[in-house]
Structure formats: C-alpha cells, structure tokens
PDB file of C-alpha atoms and ligand atoms in Angstrom:
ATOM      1  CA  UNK A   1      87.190 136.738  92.204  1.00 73.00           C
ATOM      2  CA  UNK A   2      90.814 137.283  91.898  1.00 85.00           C
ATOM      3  CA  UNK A   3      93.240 133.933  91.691  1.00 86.00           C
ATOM      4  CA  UNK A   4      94.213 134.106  95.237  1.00 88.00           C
ATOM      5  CA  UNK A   5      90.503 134.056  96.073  1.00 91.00           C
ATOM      6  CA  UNK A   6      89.881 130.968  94.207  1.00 89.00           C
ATOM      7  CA  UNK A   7      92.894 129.097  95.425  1.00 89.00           C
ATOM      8  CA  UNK A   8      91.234 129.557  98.776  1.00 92.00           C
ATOM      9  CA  UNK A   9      88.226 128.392  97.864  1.00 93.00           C
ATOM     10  CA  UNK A  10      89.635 125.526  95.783  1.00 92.00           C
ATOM     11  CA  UNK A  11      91.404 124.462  99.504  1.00 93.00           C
ATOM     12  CA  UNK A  12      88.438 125.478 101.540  1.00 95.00           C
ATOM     13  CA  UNK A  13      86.017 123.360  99.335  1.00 95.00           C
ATOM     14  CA  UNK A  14      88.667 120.052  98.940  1.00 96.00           C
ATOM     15  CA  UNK A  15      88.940 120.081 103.034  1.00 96.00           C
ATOM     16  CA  UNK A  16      85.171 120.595 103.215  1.00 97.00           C
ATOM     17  CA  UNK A  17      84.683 117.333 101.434  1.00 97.00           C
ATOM     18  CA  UNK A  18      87.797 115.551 103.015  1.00 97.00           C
ATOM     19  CA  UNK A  19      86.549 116.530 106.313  1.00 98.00           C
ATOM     20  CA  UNK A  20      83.175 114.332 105.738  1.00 98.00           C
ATOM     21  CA  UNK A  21      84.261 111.782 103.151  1.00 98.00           C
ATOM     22  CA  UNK A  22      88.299 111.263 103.716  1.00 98.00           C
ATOM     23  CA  UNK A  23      89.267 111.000 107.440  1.00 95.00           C
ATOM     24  CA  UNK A  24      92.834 110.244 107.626  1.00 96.00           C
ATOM     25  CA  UNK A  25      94.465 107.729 110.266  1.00 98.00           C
ATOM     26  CA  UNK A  26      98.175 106.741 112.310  1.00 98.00           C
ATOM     27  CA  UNK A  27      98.647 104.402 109.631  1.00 98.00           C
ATOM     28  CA  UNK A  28      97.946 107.196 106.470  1.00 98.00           C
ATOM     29  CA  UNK A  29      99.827 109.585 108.443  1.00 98.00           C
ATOM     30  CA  UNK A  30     102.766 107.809 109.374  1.00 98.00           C
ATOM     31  CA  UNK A  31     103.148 106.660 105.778  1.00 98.00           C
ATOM     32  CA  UNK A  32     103.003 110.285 104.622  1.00 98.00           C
ATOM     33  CA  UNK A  33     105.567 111.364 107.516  1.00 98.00           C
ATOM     34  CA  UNK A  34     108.146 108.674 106.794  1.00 98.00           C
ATOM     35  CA  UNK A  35     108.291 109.225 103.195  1.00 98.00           C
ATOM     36  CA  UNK A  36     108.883 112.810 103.848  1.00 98.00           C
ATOM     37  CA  UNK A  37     111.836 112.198 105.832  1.00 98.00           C
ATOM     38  CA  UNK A  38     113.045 109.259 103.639  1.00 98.00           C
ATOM     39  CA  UNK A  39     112.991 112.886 100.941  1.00 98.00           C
ATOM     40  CA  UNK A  40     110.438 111.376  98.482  1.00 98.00           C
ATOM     41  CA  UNK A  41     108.605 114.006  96.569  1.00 98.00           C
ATOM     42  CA  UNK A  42     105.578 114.918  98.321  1.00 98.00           C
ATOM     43  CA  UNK A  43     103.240 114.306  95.312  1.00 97.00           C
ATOM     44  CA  UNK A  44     100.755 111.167  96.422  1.00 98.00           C
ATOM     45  CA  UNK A  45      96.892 111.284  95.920  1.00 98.00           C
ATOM     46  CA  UNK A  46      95.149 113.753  98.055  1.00 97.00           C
ATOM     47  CA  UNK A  47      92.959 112.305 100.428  1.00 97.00           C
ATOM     48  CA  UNK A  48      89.908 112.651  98.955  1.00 97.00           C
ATOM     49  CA  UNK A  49      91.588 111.024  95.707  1.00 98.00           C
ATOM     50  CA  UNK A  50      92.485 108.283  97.678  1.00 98.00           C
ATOM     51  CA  UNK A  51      89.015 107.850  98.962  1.00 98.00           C
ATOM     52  CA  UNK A  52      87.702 107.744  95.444  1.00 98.00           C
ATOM     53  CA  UNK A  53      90.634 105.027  93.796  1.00 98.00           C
ATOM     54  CA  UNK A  54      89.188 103.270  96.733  1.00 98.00           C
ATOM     55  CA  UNK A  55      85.372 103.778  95.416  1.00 98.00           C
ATOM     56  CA  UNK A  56      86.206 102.640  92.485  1.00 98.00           C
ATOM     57  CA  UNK A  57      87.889  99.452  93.354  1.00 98.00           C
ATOM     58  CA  UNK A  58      84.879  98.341  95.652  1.00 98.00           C
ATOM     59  CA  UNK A  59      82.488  99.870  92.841  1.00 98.00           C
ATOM     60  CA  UNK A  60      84.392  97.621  90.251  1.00 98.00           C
ATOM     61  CA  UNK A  61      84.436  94.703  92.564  1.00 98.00           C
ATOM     62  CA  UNK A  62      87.962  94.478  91.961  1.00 98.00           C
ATOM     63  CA  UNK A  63      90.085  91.384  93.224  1.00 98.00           C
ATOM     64  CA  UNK A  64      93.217  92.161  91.092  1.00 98.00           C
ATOM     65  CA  UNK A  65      94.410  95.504  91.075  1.00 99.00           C
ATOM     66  CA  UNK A  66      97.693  96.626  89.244  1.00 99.00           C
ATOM     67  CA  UNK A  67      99.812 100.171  89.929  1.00 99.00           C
ATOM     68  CA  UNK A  68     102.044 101.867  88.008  1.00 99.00           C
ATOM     69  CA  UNK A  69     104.333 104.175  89.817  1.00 99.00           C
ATOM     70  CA  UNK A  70     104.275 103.194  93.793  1.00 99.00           C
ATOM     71  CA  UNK A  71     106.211 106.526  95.303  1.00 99.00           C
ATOM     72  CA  UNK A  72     106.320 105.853  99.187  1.00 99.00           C
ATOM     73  CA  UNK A  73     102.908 103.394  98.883  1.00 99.00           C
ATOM     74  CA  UNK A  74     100.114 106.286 100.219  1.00 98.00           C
ATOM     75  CA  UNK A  75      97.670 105.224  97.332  1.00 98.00           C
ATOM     76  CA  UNK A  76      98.069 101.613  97.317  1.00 99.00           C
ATOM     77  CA  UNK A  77      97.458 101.745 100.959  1.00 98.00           C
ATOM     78  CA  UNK A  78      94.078 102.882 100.109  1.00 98.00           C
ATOM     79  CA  UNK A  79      93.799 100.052  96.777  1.00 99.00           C
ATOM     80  CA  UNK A  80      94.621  97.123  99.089  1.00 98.00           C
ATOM     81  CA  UNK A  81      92.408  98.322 101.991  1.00 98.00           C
ATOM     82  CA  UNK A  82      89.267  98.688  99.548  1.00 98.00           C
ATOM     83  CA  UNK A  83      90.532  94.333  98.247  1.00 98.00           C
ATOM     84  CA  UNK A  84      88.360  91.954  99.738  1.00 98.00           C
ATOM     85  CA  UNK A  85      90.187  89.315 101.686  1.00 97.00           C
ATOM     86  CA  UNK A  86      91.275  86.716  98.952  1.00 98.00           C
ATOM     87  CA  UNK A  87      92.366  90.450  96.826  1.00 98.00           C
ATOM     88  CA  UNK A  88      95.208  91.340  95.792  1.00 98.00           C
ATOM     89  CA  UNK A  89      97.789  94.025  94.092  1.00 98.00           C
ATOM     90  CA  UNK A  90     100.505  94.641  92.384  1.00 98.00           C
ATOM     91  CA  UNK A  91     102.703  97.971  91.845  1.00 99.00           C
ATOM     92  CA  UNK A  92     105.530  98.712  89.685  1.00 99.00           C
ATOM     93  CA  UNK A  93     108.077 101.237  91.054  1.00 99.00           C
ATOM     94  CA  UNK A  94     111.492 102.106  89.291  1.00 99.00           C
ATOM     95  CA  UNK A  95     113.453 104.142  92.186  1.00 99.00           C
ATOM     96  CA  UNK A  96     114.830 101.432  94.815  1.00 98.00           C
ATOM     97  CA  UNK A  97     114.841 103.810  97.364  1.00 99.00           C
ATOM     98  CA  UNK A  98     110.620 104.802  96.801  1.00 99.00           C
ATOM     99  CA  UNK A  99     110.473 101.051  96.766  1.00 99.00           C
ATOM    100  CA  UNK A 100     111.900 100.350 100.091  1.00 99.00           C
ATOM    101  CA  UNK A 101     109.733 103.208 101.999  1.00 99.00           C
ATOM    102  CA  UNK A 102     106.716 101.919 100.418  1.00 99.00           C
ATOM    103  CA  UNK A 103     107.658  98.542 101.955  1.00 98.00           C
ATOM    104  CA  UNK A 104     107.893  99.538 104.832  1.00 98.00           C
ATOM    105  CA  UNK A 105     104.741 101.823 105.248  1.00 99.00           C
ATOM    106  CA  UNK A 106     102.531  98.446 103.495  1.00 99.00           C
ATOM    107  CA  UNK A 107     104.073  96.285 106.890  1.00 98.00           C
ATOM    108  CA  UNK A 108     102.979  98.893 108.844  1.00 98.00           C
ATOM    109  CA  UNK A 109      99.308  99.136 107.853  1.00 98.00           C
ATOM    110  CA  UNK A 110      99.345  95.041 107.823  1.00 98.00           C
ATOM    111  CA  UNK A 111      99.250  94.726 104.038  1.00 98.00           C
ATOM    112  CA  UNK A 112     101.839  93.382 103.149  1.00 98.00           C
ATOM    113  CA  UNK A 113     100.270  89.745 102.429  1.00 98.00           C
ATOM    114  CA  UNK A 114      98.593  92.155  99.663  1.00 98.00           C
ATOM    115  CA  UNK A 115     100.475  94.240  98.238  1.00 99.00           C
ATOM    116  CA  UNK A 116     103.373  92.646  95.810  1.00 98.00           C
ATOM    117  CA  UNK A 117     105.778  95.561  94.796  1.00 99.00           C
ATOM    118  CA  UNK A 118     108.075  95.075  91.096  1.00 98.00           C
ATOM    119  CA  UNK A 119     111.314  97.249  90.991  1.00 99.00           C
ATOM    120  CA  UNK A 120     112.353  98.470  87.809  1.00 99.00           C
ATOM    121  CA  UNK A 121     111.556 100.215  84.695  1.00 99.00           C
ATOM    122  CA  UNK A 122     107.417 100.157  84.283  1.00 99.00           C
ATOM    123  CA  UNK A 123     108.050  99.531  80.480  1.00 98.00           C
ATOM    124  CA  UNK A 124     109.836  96.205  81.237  1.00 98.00           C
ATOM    125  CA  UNK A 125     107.939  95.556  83.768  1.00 98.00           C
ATOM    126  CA  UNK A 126     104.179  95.265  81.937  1.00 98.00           C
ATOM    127  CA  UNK A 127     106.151  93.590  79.362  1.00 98.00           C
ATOM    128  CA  UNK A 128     107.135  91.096  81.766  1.00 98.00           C
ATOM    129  CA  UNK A 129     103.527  90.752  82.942  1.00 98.00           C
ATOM    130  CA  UNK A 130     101.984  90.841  79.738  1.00 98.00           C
ATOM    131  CA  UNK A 131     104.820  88.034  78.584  1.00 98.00           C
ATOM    132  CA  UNK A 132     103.700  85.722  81.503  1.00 97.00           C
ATOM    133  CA  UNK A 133     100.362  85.500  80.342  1.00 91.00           C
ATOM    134  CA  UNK A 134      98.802  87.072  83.609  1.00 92.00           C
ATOM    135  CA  UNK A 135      95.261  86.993  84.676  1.00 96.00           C
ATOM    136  CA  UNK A 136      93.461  90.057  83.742  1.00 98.00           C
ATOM    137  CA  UNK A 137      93.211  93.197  86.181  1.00 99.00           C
ATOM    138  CA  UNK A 138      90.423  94.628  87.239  1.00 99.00           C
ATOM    139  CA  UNK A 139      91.569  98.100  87.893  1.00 99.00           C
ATOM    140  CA  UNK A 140      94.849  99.514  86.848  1.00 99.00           C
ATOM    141  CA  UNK A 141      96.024 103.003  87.908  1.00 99.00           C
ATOM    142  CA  UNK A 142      98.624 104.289  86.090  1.00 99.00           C
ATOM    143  CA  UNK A 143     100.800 107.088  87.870  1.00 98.00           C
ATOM    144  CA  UNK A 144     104.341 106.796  86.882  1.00 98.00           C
ATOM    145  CA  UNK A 145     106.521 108.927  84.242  1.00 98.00           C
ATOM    146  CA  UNK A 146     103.642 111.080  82.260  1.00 98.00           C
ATOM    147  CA  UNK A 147     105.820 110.683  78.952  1.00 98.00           C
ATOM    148  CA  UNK A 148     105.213 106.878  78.739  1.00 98.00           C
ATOM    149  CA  UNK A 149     101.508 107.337  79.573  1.00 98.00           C
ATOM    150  CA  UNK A 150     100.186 106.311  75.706  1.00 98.00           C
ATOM    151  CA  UNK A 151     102.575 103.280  76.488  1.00 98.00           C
ATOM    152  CA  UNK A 152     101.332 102.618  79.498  1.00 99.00           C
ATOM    153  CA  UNK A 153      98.083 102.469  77.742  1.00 98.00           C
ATOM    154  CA  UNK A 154      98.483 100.075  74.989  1.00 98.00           C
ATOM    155  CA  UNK A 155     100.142  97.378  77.689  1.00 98.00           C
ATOM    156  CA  UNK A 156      97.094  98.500  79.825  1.00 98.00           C
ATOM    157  CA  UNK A 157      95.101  97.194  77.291  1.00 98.00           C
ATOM    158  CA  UNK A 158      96.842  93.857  77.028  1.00 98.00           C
ATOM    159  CA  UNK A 159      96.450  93.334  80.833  1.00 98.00           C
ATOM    160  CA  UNK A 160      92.710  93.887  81.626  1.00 98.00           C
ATOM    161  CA  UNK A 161      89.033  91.945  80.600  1.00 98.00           C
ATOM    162  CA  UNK A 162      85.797  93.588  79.705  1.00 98.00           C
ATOM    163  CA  UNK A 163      84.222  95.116  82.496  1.00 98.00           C
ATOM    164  CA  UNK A 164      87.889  96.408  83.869  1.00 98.00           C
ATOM    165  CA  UNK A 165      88.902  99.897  85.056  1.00 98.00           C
ATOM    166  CA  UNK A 166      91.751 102.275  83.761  1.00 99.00           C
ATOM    167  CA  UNK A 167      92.768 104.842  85.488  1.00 99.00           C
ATOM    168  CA  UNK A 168      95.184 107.383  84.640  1.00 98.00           C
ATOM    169  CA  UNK A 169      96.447 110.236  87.063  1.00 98.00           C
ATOM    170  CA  UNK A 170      97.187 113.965  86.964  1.00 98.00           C
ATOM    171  CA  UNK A 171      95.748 114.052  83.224  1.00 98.00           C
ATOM    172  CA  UNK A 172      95.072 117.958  83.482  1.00 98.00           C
ATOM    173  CA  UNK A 173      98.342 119.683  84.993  1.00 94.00           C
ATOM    174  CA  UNK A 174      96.684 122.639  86.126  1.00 94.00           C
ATOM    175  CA  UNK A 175      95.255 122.713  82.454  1.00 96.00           C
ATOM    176  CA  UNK A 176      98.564 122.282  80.506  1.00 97.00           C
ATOM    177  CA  UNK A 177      97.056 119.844  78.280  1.00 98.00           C
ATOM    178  CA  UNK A 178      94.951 122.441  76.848  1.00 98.00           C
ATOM    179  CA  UNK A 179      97.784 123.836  75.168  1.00 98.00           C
ATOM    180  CA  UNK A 180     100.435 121.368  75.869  1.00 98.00           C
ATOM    181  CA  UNK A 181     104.005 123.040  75.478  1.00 98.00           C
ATOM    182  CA  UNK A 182     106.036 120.483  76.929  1.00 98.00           C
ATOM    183  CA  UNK A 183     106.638 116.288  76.412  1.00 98.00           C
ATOM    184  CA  UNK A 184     104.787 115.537  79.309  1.00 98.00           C
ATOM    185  CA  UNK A 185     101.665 117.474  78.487  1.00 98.00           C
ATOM    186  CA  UNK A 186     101.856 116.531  75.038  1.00 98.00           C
ATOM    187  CA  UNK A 187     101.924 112.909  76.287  1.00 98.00           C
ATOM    188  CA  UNK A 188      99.042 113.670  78.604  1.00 98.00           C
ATOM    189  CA  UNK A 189      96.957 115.057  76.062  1.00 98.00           C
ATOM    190  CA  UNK A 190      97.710 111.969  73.489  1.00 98.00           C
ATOM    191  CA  UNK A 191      96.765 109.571  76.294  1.00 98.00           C
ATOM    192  CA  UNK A 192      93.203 111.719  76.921  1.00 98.00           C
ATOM    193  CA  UNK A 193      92.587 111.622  73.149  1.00 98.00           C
ATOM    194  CA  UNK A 194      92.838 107.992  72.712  1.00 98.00           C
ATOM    195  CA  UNK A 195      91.326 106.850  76.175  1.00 98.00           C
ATOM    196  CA  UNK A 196      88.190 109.237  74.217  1.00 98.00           C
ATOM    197  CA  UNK A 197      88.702 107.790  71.128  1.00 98.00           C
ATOM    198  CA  UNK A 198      89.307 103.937  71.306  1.00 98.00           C
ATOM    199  CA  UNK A 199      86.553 101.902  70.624  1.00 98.00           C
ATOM    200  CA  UNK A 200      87.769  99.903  73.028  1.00 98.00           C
ATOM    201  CA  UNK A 201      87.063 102.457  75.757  1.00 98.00           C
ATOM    202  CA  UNK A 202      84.177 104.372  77.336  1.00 98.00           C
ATOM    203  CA  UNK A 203      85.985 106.879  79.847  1.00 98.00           C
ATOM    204  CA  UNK A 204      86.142 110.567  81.516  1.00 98.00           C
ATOM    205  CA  UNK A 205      88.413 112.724  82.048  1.00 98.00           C
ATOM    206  CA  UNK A 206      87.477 114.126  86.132  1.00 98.00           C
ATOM    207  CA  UNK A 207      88.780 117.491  87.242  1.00 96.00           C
ATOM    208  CA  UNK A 208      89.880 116.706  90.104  1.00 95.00           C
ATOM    209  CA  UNK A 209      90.629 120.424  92.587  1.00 87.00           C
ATOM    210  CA  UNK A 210      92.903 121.033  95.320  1.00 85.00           C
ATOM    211  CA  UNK A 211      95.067 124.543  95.608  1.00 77.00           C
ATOM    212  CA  UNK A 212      95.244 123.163  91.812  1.00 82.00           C
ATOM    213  CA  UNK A 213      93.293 121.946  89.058  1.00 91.00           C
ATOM    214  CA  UNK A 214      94.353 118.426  88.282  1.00 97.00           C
ATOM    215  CA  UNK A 215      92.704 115.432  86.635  1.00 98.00           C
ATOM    216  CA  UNK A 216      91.735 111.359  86.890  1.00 98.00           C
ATOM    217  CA  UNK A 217      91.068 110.527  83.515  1.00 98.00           C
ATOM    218  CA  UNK A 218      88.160 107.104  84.304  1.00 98.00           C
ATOM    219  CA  UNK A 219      88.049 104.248  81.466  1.00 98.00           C
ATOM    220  CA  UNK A 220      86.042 100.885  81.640  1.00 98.00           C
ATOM    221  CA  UNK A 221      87.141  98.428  79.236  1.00 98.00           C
ATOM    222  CA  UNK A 222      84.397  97.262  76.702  1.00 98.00           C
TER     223      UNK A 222
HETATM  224  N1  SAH B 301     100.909 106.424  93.236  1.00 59.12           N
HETATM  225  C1  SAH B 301     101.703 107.177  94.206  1.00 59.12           C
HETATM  226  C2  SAH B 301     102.455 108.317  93.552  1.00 59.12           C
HETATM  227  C3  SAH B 301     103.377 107.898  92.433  1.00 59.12           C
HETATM  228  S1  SAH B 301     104.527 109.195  92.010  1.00 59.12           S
HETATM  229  C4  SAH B 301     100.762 107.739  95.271  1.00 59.12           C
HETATM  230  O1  SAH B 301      99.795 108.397  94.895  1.00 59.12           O
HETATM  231  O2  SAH B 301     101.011 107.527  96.467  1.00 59.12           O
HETATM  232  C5  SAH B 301     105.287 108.486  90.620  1.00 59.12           C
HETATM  233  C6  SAH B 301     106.235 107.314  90.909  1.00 59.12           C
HETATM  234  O3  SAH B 301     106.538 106.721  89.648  1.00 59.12           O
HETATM  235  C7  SAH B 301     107.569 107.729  91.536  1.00 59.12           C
HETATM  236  O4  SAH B 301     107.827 106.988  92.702  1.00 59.12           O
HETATM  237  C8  SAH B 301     108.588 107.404  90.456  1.00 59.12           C
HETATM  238  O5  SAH B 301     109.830 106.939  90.958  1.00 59.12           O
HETATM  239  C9  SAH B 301     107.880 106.296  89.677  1.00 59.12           C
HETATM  240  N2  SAH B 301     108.351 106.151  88.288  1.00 59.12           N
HETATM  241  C10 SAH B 301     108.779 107.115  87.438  1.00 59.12           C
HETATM  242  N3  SAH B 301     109.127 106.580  86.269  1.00 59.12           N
HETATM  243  C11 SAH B 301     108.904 105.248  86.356  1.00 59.12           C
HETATM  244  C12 SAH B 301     109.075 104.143  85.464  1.00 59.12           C
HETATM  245  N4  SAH B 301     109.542 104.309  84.233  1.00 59.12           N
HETATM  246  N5  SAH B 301     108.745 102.911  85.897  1.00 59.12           N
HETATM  247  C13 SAH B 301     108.250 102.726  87.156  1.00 59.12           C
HETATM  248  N6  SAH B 301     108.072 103.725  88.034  1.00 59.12           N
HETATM  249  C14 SAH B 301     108.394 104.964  87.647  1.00 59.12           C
HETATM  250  C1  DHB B 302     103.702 114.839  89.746  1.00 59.12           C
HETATM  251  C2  DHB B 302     103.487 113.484  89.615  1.00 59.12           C
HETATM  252  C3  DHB B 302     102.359 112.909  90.166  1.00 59.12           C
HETATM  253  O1  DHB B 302     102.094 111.587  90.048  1.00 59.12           O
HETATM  254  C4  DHB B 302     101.459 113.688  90.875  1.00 59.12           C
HETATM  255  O2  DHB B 302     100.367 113.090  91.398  1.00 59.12           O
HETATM  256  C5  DHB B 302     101.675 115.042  91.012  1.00 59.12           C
HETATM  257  C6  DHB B 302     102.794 115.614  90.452  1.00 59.12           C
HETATM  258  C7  DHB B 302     104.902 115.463  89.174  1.00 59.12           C
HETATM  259  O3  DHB B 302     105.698 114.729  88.568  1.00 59.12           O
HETATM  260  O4  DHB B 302     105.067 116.646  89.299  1.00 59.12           O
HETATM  261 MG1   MG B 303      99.940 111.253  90.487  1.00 59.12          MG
END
C-alpha cells in the first residue's frame, strides 16, 4: 500500500472506532468551534483520545486530576466529566488568551465548579503546587511545551501517590523520536526513556493513529 493508501485507512479506521466508542455532543462541538474562531491552534485530543483520558480517570478512580497545558479546554472537558461529584481538576495554561476560551467553553458544559484553571508559566506553576504541599493527584496529563516534558516529569513525580497515573501526550510525532533531530523530539524521547526506566514507574508508550501516527505514553506510579 502506498502512503496515501494508509493515511486513508489510518482515518477510515480512527472514525470507525470514534463512530462506536466517541460520539461527540453541542457542548464538545461548540467548544471546538469557539476556539477555532477565538484562532487557537487546532491541536486538542482527538475524540477517541478524549474518550480514553476519560477511561483512564474512571479506571484510576481518580478524584484529583491535574493538566498541564489547557489550549481552549476540549480535553479537560472530557477529565472533569469522567470526576465523580465531590472530583475535581486543575489545569495549568500559560497563554491568557487559551485561558479565557477555555473558561468559557468549561461554563458552558456546567463545569466550571470543577475545573480550576492556573495562568502562567507550567514550570512556576508545579513549583507553586509542589511548594504548597498539595494533596497528591491521581492522574496528571501533561500536554504543554514538549521541551520541558523531562521537567514536567520530575515535578510530576513530586505531585502524585502510589497507585497514580502519568500521562504524557504526543510522545511519538509521527515517529520523530525514533531519530529525534530537533529539541522537542529529543525532549520527547528523554521523557520516554526515563518514564521506561525509573524504578519509580511501570508505563507504555501507546501509538495512538489518526491521518498520523502519534503517541500517549501511560505511567502508574509505584
Ligand atoms: N490539552 C489540550 C491541548 C493543549 S495544547 C487539549 O487536548 O484540549 C498545549 C497548550 O500548552 C497550549 O494552550 C499552550 O499555550 C500551552 N503551553 C505551552 N507552553 C506552556 C507552559 N510553559 N506552561 C503552561 N502552558 C503552556
Ligand atoms: C502539537 C501539540 C499538541 O499538544 C498536540 O496534541 C499536537 C500538536 C504541536 O505543538 O504541534
Ligand atoms: Mg497534545
């Protein structure tokens, strides 16, 4: 099969299982509509990604979820609606602006008792958390700037209990980080290798397919 061909497929397959697994809804779409014309990069979870972040929080029995990198709020839509009722989250976001749309979609879908949103720099903001002696999360997803990734690691791991869920996004780049020739895939690649190394750490890294091979690398905290 030629590239084209299995592009196709890639698509056909990923609506296949969205079609049964991932149904979208006025509250989904209007998030993803108003951050499009608020000019947000268009780079969210798939659906079916989304369906499985939410698997894994109800799998994990997660009450305290933390985010890093919020964009216009499409994936922790899907966290806070897979929190039971006394649940909660919180999501780090740096751009004002991605901040303010994400607001405003969480109102929307009535989650905004839930969902707790921190502006500013990621690295300052775990610092913060970490500083204030927070309770552990159960599930943290981290999906901001690639290059801090390995950083966003080692707070990770200063935020969480045994038994808690990391999860790291877009940790295969369409395969980059098999021959990383660029700071972000080099970063992606360092954050795989220790997520498989430290003891800490049992985890996976999932191929995840749409019109392009991506990744959710899976840890649970030992
Ligand atoms: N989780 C979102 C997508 C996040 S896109 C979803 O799936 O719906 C990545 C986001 O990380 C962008 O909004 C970007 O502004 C933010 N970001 C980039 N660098 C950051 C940093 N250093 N600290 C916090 N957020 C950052
Ligand atoms: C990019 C970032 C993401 O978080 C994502 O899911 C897809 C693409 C990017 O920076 O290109
Ligand atoms: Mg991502």
């Amino acid at each position: 099969m030629n590239t084209d061909d299995t592009r196709e497929l890639l698509r056909e397959i990923d609506a296949y299982v969205e079609d049964l697994f991932s149904p979208s809804d006025e509250v989904l779409e209007a998030a993803l509509r108003d951050s499009r014309r608020a000019g947000l990069p268009e780079i969210n979870v798939s659906p079916n990604e989304g369906r499985l972040l939410q698997l894994l929080v109800e799998m994990a029995g997660a009450r305290r979820v933390l985010e890093i990198g919020t964009l216009g709020g499409y994936s922790a839509i899907h966290f806070a609606r897979a929190l039971p009722d006394e649940g909660a989250m919180i999501s780090l976001e740096i751009d004002e602006h991605h901040a303010g749309v994400a607001r405003n979609n969480i109102e929307r879908a009535g989650l905004s008792e839930k969902v707790e949103i921190r502006v500013g720099d990621a690295n300052e903001l775990l610092a913060d958390l970490i500083e204030d002696d927070e309770d552990p999360f159960d599930v943290i997803f981290i999906d901001a700037d690639k290059e801090s990734y390995p950083g966003y690691l080692d707070a990770s791991l200063r935020l969480v209990r045994p038994g808690s869920v990391i999860l790291g996004d877009n940790t295969i780049r369409g395969g980059t980080v098999l021959d990383p020739q660029d700071a972000t895939a080099r970063a992606t690649r360092e954050f795989n290798e220790r997520i498989a190394r430290d003891p800490r750490l049992s985890g996976i890294v999932l191929p995840l397919i749409r019109e392009r091979i991506d990744g959710l690398t899976i840890a649970r905290v030992l």
